[in-house]
Coordinates of C-alpha atoms and ligand atoms in Angstrom, one line a residue:
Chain A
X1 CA -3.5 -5.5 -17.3
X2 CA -3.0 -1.9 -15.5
X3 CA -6.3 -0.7 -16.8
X4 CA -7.8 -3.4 -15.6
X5 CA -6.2 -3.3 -12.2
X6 CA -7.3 0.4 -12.1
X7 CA -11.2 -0.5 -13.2
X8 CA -11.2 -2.5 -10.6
X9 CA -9.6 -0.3 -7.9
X10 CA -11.9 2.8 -9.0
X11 CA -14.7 0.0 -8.3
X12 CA -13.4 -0.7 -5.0
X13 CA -13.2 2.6 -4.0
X14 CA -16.6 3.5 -5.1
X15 CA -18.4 0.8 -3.8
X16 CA -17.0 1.3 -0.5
X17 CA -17.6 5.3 -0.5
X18 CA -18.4 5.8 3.3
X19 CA -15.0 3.4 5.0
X20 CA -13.1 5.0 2.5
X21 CA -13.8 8.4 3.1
X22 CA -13.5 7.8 6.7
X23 CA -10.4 5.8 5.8
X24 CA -8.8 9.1 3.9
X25 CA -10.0 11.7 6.8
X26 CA -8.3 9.5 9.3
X27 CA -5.4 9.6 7.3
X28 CA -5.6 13.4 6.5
X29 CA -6.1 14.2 10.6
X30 CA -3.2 11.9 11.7
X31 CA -0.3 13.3 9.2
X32 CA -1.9 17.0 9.9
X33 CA 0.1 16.1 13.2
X34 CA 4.0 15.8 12.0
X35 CA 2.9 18.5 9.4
X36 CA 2.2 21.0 11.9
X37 CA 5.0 20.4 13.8
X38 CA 7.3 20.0 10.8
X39 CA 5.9 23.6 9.8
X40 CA 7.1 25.0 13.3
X41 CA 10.5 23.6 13.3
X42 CA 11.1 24.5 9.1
X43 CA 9.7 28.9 10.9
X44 CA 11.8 28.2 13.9
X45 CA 15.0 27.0 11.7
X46 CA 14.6 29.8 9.2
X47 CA 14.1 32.4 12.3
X48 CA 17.2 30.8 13.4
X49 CA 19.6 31.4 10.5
X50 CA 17.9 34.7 9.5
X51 CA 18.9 36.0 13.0
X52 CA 22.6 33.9 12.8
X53 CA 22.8 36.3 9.3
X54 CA 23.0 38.9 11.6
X55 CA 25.1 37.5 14.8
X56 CA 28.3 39.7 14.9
X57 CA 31.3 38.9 17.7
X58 CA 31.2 41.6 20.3
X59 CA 34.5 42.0 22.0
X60 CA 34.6 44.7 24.9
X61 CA 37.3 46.5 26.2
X62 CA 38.6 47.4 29.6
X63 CA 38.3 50.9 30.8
X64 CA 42.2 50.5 31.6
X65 CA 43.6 49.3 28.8
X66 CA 46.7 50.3 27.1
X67 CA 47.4 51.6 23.6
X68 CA 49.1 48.6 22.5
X69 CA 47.1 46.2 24.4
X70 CA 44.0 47.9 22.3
X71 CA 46.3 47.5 18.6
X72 CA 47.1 43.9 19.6
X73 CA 43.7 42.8 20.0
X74 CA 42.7 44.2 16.7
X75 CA 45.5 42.7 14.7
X76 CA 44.2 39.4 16.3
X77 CA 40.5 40.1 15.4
X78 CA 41.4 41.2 12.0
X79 CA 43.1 37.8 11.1
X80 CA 40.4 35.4 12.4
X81 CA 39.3 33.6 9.6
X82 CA 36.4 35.0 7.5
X83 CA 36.6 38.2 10.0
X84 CA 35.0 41.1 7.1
X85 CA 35.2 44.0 9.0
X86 CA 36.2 45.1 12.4
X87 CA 35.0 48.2 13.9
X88 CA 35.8 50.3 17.1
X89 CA 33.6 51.7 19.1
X90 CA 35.0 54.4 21.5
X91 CA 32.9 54.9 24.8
X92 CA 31.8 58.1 23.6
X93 CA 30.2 56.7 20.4
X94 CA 28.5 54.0 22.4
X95 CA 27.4 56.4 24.6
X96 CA 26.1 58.5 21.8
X97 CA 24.2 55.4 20.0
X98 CA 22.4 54.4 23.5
X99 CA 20.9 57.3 23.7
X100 CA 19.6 57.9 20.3
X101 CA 18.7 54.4 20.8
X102 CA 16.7 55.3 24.4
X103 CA 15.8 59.0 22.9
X104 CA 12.2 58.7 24.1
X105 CA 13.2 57.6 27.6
X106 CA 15.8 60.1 27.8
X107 CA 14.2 61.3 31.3
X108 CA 15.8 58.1 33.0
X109 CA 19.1 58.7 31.4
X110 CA 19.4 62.4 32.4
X111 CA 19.9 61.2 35.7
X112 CA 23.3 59.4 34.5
X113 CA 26.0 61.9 34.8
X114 CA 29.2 59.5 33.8
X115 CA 29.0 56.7 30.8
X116 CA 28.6 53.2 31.5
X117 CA 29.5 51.9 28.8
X118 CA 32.9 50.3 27.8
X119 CA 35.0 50.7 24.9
X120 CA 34.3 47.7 22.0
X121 CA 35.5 45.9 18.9
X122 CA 32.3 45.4 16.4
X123 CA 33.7 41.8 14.3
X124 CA 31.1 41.2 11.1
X125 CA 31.7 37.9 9.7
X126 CA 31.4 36.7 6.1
X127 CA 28.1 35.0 5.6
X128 CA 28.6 31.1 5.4
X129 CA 26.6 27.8 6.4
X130 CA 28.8 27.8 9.4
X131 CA 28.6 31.1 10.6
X132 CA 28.1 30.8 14.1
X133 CA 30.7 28.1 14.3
X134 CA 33.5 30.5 12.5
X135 CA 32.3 33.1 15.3
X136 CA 32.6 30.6 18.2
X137 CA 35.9 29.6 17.0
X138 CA 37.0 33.5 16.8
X139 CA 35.6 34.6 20.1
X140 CA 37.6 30.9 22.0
X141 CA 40.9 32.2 20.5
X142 CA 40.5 36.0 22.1
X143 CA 39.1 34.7 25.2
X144 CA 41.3 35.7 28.0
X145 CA 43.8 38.2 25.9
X146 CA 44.9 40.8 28.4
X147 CA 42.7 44.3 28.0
X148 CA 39.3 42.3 27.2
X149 CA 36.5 42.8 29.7
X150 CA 33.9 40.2 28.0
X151 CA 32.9 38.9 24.8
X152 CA 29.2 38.5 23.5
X153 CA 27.7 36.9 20.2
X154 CA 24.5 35.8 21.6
X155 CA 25.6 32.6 22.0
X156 CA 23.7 31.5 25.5
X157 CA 20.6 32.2 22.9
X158 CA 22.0 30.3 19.8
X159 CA 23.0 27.8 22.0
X160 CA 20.2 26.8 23.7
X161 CA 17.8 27.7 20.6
X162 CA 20.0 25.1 18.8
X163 CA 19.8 22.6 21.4
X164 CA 15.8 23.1 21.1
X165 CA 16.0 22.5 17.5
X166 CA 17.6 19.3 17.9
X167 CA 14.9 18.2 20.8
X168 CA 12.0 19.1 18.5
X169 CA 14.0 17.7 15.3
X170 CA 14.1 14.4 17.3
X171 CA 10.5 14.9 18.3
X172 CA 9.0 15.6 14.5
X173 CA 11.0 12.3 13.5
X174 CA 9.6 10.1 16.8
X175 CA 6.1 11.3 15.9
X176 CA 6.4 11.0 12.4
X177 CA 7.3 7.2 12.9
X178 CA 4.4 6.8 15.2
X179 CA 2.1 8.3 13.0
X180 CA 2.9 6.3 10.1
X181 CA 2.5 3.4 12.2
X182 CA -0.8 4.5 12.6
X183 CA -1.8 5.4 9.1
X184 CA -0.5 1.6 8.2
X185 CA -3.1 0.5 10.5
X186 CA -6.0 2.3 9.2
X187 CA -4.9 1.3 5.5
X188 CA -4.5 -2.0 6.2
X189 CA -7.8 -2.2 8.3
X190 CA -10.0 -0.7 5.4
X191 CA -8.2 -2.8 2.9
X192 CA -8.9 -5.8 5.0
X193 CA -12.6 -4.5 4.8
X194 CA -12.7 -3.8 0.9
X195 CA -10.7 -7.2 0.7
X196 CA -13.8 -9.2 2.9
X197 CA -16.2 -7.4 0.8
X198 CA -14.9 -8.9 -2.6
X199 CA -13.9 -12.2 -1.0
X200 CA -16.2 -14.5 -3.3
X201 CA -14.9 -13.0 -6.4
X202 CA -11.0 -12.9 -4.6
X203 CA -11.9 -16.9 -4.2
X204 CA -13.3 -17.2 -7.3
X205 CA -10.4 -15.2 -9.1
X206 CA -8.3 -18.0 -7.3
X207 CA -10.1 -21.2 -8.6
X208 CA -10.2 -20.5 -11.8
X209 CA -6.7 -19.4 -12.9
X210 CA -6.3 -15.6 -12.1
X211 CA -2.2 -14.4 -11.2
X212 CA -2.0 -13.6 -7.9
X213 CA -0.4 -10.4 -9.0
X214 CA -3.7 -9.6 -11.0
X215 CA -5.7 -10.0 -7.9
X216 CA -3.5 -8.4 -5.6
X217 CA -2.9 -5.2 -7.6
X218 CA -6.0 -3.3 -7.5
X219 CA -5.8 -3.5 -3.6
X220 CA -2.7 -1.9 -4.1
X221 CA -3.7 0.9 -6.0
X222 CA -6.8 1.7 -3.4
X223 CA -3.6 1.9 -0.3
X224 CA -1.6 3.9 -2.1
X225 CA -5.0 6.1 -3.4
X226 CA -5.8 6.7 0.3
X227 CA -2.2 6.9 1.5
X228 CA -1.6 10.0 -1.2
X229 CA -5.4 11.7 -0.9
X230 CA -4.9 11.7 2.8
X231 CA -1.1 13.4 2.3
X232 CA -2.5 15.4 0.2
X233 CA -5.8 16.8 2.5
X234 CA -3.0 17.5 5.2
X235 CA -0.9 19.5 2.9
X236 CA -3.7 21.1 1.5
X237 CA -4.9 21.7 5.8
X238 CA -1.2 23.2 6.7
X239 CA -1.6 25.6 3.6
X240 CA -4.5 27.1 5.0
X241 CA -3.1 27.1 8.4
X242 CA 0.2 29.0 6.6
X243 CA -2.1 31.6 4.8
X244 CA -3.9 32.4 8.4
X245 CA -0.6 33.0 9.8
X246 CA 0.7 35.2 6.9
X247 CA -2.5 37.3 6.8
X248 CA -2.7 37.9 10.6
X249 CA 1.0 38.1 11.8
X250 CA 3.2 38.9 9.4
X251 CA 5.3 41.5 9.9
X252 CA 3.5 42.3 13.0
X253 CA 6.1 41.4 15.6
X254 CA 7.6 44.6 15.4
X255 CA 11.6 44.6 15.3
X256 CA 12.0 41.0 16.1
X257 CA 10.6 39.8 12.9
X258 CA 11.1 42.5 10.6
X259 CA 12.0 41.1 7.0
X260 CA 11.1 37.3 8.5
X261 CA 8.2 35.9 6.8
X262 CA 6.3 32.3 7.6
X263 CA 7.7 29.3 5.7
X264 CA 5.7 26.8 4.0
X265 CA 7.6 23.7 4.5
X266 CA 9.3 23.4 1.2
X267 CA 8.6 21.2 -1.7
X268 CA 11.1 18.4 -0.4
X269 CA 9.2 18.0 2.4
X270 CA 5.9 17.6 0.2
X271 CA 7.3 15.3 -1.3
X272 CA 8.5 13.2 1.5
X273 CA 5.3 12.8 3.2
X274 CA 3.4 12.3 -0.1
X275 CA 6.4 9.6 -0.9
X276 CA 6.0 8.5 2.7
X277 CA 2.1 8.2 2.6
X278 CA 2.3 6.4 -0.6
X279 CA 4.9 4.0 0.5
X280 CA 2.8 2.7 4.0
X281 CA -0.7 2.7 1.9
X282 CA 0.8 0.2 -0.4
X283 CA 2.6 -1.6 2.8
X284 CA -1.1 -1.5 4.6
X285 CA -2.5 -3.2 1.4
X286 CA 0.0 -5.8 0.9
X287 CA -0.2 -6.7 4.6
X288 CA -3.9 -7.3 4.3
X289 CA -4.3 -8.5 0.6
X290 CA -1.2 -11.1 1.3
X291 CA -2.6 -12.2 4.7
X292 CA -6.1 -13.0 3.1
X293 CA -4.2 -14.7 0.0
X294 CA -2.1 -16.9 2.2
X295 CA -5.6 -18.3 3.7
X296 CA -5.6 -20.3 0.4
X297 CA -2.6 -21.5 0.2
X298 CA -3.1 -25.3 1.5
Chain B
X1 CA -3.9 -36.5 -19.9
X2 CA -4.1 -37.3 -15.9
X3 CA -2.3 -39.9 -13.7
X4 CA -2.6 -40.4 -10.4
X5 CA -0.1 -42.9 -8.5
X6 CA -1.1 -44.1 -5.0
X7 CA -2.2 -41.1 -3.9
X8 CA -3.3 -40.7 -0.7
X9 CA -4.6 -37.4 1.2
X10 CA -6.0 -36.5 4.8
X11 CA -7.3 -33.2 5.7
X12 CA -6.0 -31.9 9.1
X13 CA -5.5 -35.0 11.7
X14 CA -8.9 -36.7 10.5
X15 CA -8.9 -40.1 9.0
X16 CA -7.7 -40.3 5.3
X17 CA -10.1 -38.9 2.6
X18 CA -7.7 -40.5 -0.5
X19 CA -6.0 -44.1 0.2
X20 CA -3.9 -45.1 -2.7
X21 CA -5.6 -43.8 -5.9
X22 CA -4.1 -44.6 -9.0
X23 CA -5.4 -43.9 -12.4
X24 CA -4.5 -43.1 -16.1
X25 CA -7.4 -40.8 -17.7
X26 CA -6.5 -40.1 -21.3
X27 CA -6.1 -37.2 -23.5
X28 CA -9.9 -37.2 -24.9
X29 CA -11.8 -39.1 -22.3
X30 CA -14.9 -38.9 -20.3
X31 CA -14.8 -40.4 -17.1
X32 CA -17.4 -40.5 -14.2
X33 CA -16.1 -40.9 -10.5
X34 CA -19.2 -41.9 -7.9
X35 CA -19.6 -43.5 -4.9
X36 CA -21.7 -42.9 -1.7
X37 CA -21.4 -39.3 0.3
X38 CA -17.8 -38.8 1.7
X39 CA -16.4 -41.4 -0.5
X40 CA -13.8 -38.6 -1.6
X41 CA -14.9 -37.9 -4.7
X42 CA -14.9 -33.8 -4.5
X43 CA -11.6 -34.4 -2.6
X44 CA -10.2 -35.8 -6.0
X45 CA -11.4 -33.3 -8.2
X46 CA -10.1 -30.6 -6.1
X47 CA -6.6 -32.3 -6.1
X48 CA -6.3 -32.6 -9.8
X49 CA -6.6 -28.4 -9.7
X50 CA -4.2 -28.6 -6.6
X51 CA -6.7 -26.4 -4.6
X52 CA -6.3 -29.3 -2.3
X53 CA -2.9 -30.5 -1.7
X54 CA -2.1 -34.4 -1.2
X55 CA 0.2 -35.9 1.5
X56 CA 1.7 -38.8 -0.9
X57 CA 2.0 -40.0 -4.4
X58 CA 2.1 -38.2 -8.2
X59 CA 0.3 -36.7 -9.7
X60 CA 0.6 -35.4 -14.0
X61 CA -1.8 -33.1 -15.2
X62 CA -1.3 -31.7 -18.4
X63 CA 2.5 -33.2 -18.1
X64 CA 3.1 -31.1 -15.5
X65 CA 3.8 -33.1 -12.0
X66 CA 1.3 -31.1 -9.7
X67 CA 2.7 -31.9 -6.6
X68 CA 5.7 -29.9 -7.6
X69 CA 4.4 -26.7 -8.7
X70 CA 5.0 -24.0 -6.8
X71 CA 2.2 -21.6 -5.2
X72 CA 2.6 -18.3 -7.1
X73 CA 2.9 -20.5 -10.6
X74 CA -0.2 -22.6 -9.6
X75 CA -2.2 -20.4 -11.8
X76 CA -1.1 -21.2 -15.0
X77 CA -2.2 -25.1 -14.3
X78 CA -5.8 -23.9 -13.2
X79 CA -5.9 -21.5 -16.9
X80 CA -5.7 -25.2 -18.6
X81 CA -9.0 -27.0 -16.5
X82 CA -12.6 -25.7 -16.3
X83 CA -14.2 -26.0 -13.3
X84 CA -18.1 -26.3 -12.9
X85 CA -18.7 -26.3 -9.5
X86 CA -21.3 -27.6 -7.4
X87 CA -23.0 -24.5 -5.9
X88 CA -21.9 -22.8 -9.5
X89 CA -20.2 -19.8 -8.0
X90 CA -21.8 -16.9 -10.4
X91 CA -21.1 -13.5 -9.2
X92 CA -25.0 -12.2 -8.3
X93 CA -23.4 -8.6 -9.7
X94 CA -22.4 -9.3 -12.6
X95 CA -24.5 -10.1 -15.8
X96 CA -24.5 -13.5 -17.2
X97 CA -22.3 -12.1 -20.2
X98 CA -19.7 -10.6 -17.5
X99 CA -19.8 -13.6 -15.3
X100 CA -18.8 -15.7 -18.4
X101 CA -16.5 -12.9 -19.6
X102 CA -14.8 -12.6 -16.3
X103 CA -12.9 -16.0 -16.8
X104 CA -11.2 -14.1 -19.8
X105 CA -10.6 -10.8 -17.6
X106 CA -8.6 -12.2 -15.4
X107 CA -6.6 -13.6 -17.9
X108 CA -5.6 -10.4 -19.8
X109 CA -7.5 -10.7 -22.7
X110 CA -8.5 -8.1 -24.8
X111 CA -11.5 -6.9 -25.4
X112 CA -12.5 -8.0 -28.9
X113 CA -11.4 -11.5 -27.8
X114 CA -13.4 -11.8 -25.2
X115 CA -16.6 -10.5 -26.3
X116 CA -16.1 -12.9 -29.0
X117 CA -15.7 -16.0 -26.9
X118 CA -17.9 -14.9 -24.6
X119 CA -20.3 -14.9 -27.4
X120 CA -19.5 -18.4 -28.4
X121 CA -19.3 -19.8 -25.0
X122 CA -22.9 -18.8 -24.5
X123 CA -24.2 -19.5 -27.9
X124 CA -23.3 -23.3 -27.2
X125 CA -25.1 -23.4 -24.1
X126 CA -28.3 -21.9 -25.7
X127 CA -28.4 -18.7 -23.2
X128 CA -27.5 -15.9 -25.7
X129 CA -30.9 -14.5 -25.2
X130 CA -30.4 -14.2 -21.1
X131 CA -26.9 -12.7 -21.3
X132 CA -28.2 -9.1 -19.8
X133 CA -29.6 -11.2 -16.7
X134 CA -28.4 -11.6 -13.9
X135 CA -27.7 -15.3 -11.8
X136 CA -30.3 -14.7 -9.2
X137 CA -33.1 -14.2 -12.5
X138 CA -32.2 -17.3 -14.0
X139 CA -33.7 -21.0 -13.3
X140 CA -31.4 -23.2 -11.4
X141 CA -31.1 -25.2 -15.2
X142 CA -29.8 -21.9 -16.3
X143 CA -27.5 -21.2 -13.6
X144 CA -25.5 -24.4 -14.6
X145 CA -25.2 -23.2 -18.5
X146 CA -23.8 -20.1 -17.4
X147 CA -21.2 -22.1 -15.2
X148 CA -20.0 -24.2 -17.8
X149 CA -19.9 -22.1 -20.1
X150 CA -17.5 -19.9 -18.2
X151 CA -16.0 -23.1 -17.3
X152 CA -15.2 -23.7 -21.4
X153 CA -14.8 -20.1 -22.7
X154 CA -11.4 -20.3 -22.4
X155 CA -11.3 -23.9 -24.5
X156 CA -9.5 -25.6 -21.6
X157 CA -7.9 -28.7 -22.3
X158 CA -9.9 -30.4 -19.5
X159 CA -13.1 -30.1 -17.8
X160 CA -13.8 -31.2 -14.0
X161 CA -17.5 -30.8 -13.0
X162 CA -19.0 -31.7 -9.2
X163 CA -22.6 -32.9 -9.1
X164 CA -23.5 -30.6 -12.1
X165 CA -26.8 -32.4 -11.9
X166 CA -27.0 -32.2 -8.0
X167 CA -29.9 -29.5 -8.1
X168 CA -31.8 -30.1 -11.3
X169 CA -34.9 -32.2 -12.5
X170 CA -34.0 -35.1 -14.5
X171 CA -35.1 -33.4 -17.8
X172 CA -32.9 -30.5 -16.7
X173 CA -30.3 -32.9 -16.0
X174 CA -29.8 -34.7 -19.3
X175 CA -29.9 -31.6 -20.7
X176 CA -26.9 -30.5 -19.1
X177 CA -25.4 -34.0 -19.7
X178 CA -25.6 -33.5 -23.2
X179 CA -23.6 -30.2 -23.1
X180 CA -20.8 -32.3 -21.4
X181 CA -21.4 -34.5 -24.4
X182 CA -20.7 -32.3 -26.9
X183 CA -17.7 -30.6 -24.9
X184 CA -16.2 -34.0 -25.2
X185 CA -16.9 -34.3 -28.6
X186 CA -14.8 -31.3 -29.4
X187 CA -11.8 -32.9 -28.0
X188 CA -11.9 -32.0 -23.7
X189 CA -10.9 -34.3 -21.5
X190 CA -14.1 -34.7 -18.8
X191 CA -14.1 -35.9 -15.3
X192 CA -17.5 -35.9 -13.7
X193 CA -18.2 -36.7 -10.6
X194 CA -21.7 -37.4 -9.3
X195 CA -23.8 -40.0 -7.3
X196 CA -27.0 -39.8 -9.6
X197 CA -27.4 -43.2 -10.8
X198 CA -30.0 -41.8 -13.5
X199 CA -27.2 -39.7 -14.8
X200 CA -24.8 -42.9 -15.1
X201 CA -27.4 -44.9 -16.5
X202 CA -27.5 -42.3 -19.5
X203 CA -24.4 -42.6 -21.0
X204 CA -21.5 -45.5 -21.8
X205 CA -18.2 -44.0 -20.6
X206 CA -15.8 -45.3 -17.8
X207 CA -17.3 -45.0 -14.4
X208 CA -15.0 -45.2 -11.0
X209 CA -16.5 -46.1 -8.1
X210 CA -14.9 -44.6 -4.8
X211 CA -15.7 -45.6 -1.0
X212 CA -14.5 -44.7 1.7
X213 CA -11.3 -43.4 -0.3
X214 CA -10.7 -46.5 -2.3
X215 CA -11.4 -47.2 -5.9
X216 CA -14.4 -50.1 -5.2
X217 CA -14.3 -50.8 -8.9
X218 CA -13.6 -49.4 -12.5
X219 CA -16.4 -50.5 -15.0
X220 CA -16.3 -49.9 -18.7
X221 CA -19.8 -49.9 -20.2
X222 CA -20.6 -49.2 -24.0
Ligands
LIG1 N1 -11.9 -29.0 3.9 C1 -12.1 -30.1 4.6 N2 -11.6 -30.3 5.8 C2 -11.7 -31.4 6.5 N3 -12.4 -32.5 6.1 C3 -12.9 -32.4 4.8 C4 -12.8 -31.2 4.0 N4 -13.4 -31.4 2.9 C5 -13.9 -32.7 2.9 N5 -13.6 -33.3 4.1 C6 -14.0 -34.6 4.5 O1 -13.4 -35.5 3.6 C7 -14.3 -36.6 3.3 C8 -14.6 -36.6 1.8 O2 -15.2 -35.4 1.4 P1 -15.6 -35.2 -0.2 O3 -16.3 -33.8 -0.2 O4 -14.4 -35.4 -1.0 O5 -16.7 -36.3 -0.4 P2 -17.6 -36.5 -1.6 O6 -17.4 -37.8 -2.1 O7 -17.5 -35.4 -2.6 O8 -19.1 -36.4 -0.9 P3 -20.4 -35.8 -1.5 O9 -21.0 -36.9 -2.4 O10 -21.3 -35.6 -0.3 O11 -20.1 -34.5 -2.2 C9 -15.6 -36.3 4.1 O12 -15.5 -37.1 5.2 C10 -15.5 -34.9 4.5 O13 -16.0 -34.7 5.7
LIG2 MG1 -18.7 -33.7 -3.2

């Protein structure tokens, strides 16, 4: 009975060659959409917790503070929870690192004759998925401690980066949906078409004695075939796009993306719009295969 | 083999097609139904396959009450009648083997099976040496041996033909007659229905008389 249903779908298929092409290409075009945009958010994410790997809690000091102010503070940095390591940083060594860091512009610092920079407490955190709550939490229970000047962890940055995430994460999923609406469309329409073609034998089928289930099946199998080939062809598109972007800019960026390399979206993800494509191509076919079935019914 | 019990039917808001038809056709008959154009007769076939529905009254075909079965089981009753229709509905893409095999296909067969009845099917309407054509090739005599015999290649208990005669010469059409004949023989039930008096005239079963969805009168010749 399968065998059968597949004869007759590969017979489908071929004998309507040029809609079904068209049908797949639309297909392949439309989820190319969410997949680019899935591929962005999957870099940006992965830029995002590559650089929270590397987010440490800056705590600077007051030029004035006292000896045990300075003692007290690093007790309480040392028991924050998951705190590794905390470091001091004299104004001297600061001092010392901003210029090596600014050797080459060392012409404008010449002109400084006194030290900017304040005295600091360096806090490296224990890698974790929540990272960058654990140094929120740590930086909120120092805040206002007598002797601190300010406290920095980047977190204007991972703040607002996160919030972006979420806008685009709500995007990818609002666009997915619409997309898939419109892929259902296009499957049902050229089902509806392959459906009209075959009518005579669908109406014959029906008069003498054929399962419903028989005749529907084949119709089925030609969705889901264009649902998956399309998913596929889009995959197969964002690959490409991924391999331009790994030949041309990776590692080019200098310091800011130095050990970050372009993601392909992973395997889950694959899966999920295959899964996804496969699901609506069979939902496009029923739709049209039931509606023209139900024109019998009397 | 069928009853019908004042069965009445009216297709959508028109005037009724079917008033009242009852009738006992038994296991093994041959029964023609005629009357003038409209009379209903087509109407009655198509009911006793339930690709018409009615609006009153019972129907048993098979021992199984029609009017009660549901749509997605509706194919199992039309697996047990042949249907030779008027306009023969052959599929101009397949071969006359395939058109005659397709009534196994659909039914899950397998293979050996049906190129074995197929065979036999077209052996016993004479047309084993045209099974590589196609419908459009054939004569119009030819076209209705292919129908029946997809009609009988799955040895259904009961054979409903409309006007198989409607488009033939009347050599042609006693021809065909006699295949219903020998159908019979073997044990089918057969309701005919047709308005060609020549055809009547040939043979001595039962012949119902419809008009204007009323059974005029029944009359038992032979
Ligand atoms: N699908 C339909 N919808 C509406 N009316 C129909 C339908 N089929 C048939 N009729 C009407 O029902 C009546 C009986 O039709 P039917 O085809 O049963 O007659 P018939 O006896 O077979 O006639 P003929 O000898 O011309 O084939 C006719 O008046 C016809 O117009
Ligand atoms: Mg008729």
């Amino acid at each position: 009975m399968f065998r059968n249903a597949l004869h007759y779908a590969i017979a489908n298929i071929r004998s309507n060659r040029q809609v079904c092409l068209a049908s797949i290409g639309s297909i392949a075009v439309a989820l190319s959409f969410p997949g680019l945009f899935l591929f962005i958010f999957v870099n940006l994410n992965s830029f995002l917790s590559n650089w929270n790997r590397e987010v440490q809690l800056m705590v600077y000091l007051k030029d004035d503070i006292t000896q045990q102010q300075q003692v007290d503070i690093e007790a309480l940095l040392q028991q924050s929870p998951n705190a590794e390591m905390v470091t001091f940083i004299s104004r001297e060594d600061a001092w010392t690192d901003f210029q090596t860091l600014f050797a080459d512009k060392s012409g404008l610092l010449e002109e400084l004759d006194f030290n900017p920079l304040p005295a600091s407490f360096r806090v490296h955190f224990k890698e974790g998925p929540d990272r960058v709550d654990t140094i929120r939490g740590a930086a909120d229970s120092t805040k206002g401690v007598p002797g601190i000047e300010s406290i920095d962890y980047g977190e204007q940055w991972i703040a607002s980066f996160e919030t972006f995430l979420i806008f685009l994460k709500i995007f990818l999923v609002a666009l997915g949906g619409i997309l898939a609406m419109g892929v259902l469309l296009i499957i049902s329409n050229t089902i509806k078409l392959s459906v009209y073609s075959r009518r005579e034998e669908i109406e014959l089928m029906l008069l003498i004695g054929a399962n419903p289930r028989f005749i529907k099946t084949p119709f089925f199998l030609e969705g889901i075939f264009h649902g998956t080939v399309g998913a596929i062809i889009s995959i197969g598109l964002l690959k490409l796009l991924h391999l331009y972007f790994q030949f041309n800019f990776e590692g080019t960026f200098g310091s800011m993306t130095q050990g970050i390399e372009f993601q392909f979206i992973g395997i889950f993800y694959i899966a999920m719009i295959i899964g996804a494509s496969m699901l609506v191509g069979w939902l496009g076919s029923s739709l049209s295969v039931n509606q023209f079935l139900k024109s019998y019914q009397k | 083999m069928i009853q019908l019990y004042n069965v009445y039917k009216a297709y959508q808001s028109s005037h009724p097609v079917l008033i009242d038809i009852s009738m006992v056709i038994r296991e093994g008959a041959f029964v023609f139904i005629t009357g003038p154009s409209g009379a209903g007769k087509s109407t009655l076939l198509k009911i006793l396959f339930r690709w018409e529905k009615f609006d009153r009254g019972q129907v048993l075909v098979n021992r199984m009450n029609i009017g009660k079965i549901p749509e997605d089981r509706l194919y199992l009753l039309r697996r047990k009648i042949g249907v030779v229709f008027q306009d023969y509905k052959l599929l101009p893409n397949k071969t006359i083997f395939e058109n005659v095999a397709f009534a196994l296909e659909i039914m899950g067969a397998d293979r050996k099976a049906i190129r074995y009845q197929t065979w036999e099917a077209l052996k016993n309407v004479g047309l084993t040496h045209k099974k590589d054509a196609y419908p459009l090739q054939l004569s119009g005599g030819e076209q209705q041996r292919t129908a029946i015999a997809r009609a009988l290649v799955n040895r259904p208990k009961i054979l409903l033909a409309d006007e198989p005669t409607g488009n033939l010469d009347p050599d042609i059409a006693s021809e065909i007659l006699s295949l219903f004949e020998a159908a019979n023989k073997a044990g089918t039930t057969i309701v005919l229905a047709t308005h060609s008096q020549d055809l009547l005239r040939q043979s001595d079963h039962p012949i119902v008389t419809l008009n204007q969805g009323r059974i005029l009168e029944t009359q038992f010749t032979g």
